[in-house]
Every structure is written in structure tokens, then in C-alpha cells.
XYZ file of C-alpha atoms in Angstrom:
135
model
C -24.962 -18.726 6.005
C -26.492 -15.450 4.944
C -24.426 -12.297 5.098
C -25.562 -9.762 7.688
C -27.544 -6.801 6.428
C -25.523 -3.639 6.933
C -27.297 -0.601 8.374
C -26.375 1.554 5.362
C -28.361 4.547 6.604
C -26.467 4.566 9.900
C -23.122 4.190 8.158
C -23.787 7.042 5.739
C -25.084 9.253 8.561
C -21.614 9.263 10.156
C -19.094 9.202 7.281
C -16.316 10.446 9.585
C -16.403 6.974 11.159
C -16.002 5.171 7.829
C -12.685 3.886 6.510
C -12.428 2.582 2.950
C -9.414 0.455 2.068
C -8.597 0.162 -1.614
C -5.802 -2.370 -1.857
C -4.137 -2.592 -5.253
C -5.254 0.591 -6.999
C -2.842 -0.311 -9.803
C -4.949 -3.409 -10.528
C -8.156 -1.432 -11.061
C -9.238 -0.535 -14.562
C -9.789 3.184 -14.146
C -10.388 4.728 -17.570
C -8.666 7.987 -18.490
C -11.908 9.302 -19.969
C -14.943 10.013 -17.780
C -16.254 6.670 -16.567
C -19.335 5.141 -18.060
C -20.710 2.737 -15.460
C -22.042 3.582 -12.011
C -19.461 1.563 -10.058
C -16.590 3.432 -11.751
C -18.287 6.759 -10.959
C -18.743 5.812 -7.309
C -15.144 4.691 -6.891
C -13.656 7.764 -8.573
C -15.965 10.102 -6.642
C -14.927 8.372 -3.434
C -11.212 8.700 -4.227
C -11.631 12.347 -5.262
C -13.635 12.973 -2.069
C -16.722 14.087 -4.008
C -18.710 11.421 -2.164
C -18.545 10.908 1.603
C -16.077 13.770 2.006
C -15.553 13.107 5.711
C -14.745 9.430 5.295
C -11.190 8.124 5.317
C -9.280 6.311 2.586
C -6.250 4.092 2.608
C -5.102 3.293 -0.912
C -2.228 0.984 -1.784
C -0.615 0.881 -5.185
C 2.553 -0.081 -6.951
C 4.853 2.706 -8.116
C 3.645 2.251 -11.710
C 0.214 3.704 -10.856
C 1.227 6.488 -8.477
C 0.882 9.172 -11.168
C -2.674 8.099 -12.024
C -3.634 7.951 -8.333
C -2.010 11.318 -7.680
C -4.167 12.898 -10.391
C -7.257 11.753 -8.486
C -6.186 12.615 -4.934
C -4.026 15.717 -5.345
C -6.935 18.025 -4.563
C -7.670 16.135 -1.363
C -6.909 17.550 2.067
C -4.160 15.050 2.937
C -1.916 12.782 0.974
C 0.947 10.612 2.150
C 3.229 8.531 0.010
C 5.037 5.767 1.857
C 7.832 4.304 -0.176
C 9.435 0.917 0.245
C 12.944 0.109 1.429
C 16.027 1.284 -0.435
C 19.046 -1.052 -0.527
C 20.476 0.787 2.478
C 17.144 0.461 4.316
C 17.024 -3.275 3.604
C 20.548 -3.778 4.947
C 19.653 -1.782 8.073
C 16.436 -3.767 8.529
C 18.360 -7.064 8.378
C 20.823 -5.819 11.009
C 18.033 -4.738 13.344
C 16.062 -7.935 12.760
C 18.937 -10.359 13.370
C 20.555 -8.348 16.119
C 24.118 -9.444 15.465
C 26.449 -8.477 12.665
C 27.418 -11.981 11.557
C 23.877 -13.389 11.140
C 22.614 -10.179 9.536
C 25.491 -10.052 7.032
C 25.083 -13.728 6.109
C 21.303 -13.422 5.632
C 21.630 -10.198 3.644
C 24.266 -11.774 1.387
C 21.928 -14.733 0.678
C 19.102 -12.369 -0.241
C 21.334 -10.198 -2.427
C 22.361 -13.279 -4.412
C 18.746 -13.810 -5.436
C 17.729 -10.715 -7.399
C 14.010 -11.518 -7.288
C 13.933 -11.962 -3.506
C 16.077 -8.863 -3.033
C 13.671 -6.838 -5.179
C 10.656 -8.191 -3.307
C 12.245 -7.042 -0.025
C 11.474 -3.499 -1.216
C 8.115 -4.085 0.534
C 8.664 -3.985 4.320
C 6.282 -6.856 5.145
C 8.000 -9.064 2.558
C 11.352 -8.157 4.100
C 10.024 -9.258 7.491
C 8.739 -12.546 6.034
C 12.076 -13.257 4.328
C 14.014 -12.504 7.524
C 11.668 -14.700 9.557
C 12.072 -17.613 7.139
C 15.867 -17.262 7.054
C 16.080 -17.083 10.836
């Protein structure tokens, strides 16, 4: 099956209706020097809002790349950093998810005994998956 042809002219005519999602910024190879190839230029210009200024961006990244991302977006009009769960947040999430103290405490204890799973529960969706599996 052939992919549909996108009406690029129509899309670019109304950039305020365009949402770009860049998932895994930390996995991109963004050079610290000015980029050489066109695709790098386009991506950086998009992130820095030099291109399609009225479009919207959602960018996910791991904490290790926040500084590099911040350097690109800090001049933008809006910036939100949503952090993962602290240990206290994870405990609270388990209690709300399980609804009763005994089940929540038992499940949280099991997760705490496995350092890798406990660390992964830093990400809220992973915490939900772990709770769902345990339940």
C-alpha cells in the first residue's frame, strides 16, 4: 500500500495547527557545532522556533540530555519540565493504585527489593504498568 500524499502546502499555511512530537531527544545526535546537513538544520531550527514559529512541540528526553535541550529551547516562549516520580511519589502512587494499605505496602516492598524495577518506576507510565502486572 502506498502512503498517502500529505498536503504540505495546507499544513504549512496553518502552522498553529501543527504539533511535532520528538520522542527521545537524548537519542538524537545533535552536534555541539553548527550542523552540517539539512536535516540537522531543520530539526534544530524547529526546536529553536526559527522555523514554523507558531507550531507546537512536545519533546521527551532523559535527564542526561536536559541541559542540551534547554540550550536550544530556553529562548522559546514556553518551557515545561515534567520530572518523574520521587521515592515518596512512587509510594503514594502505589497506595492510590491499590486502594488499601496492605496490598499497596506488599507491592511496594516487592518493587523496592528489585533495584532495577524500582528505578524504572521513576517514569509514571512504567509505574502504572508495574502496578497493573502486580495486581
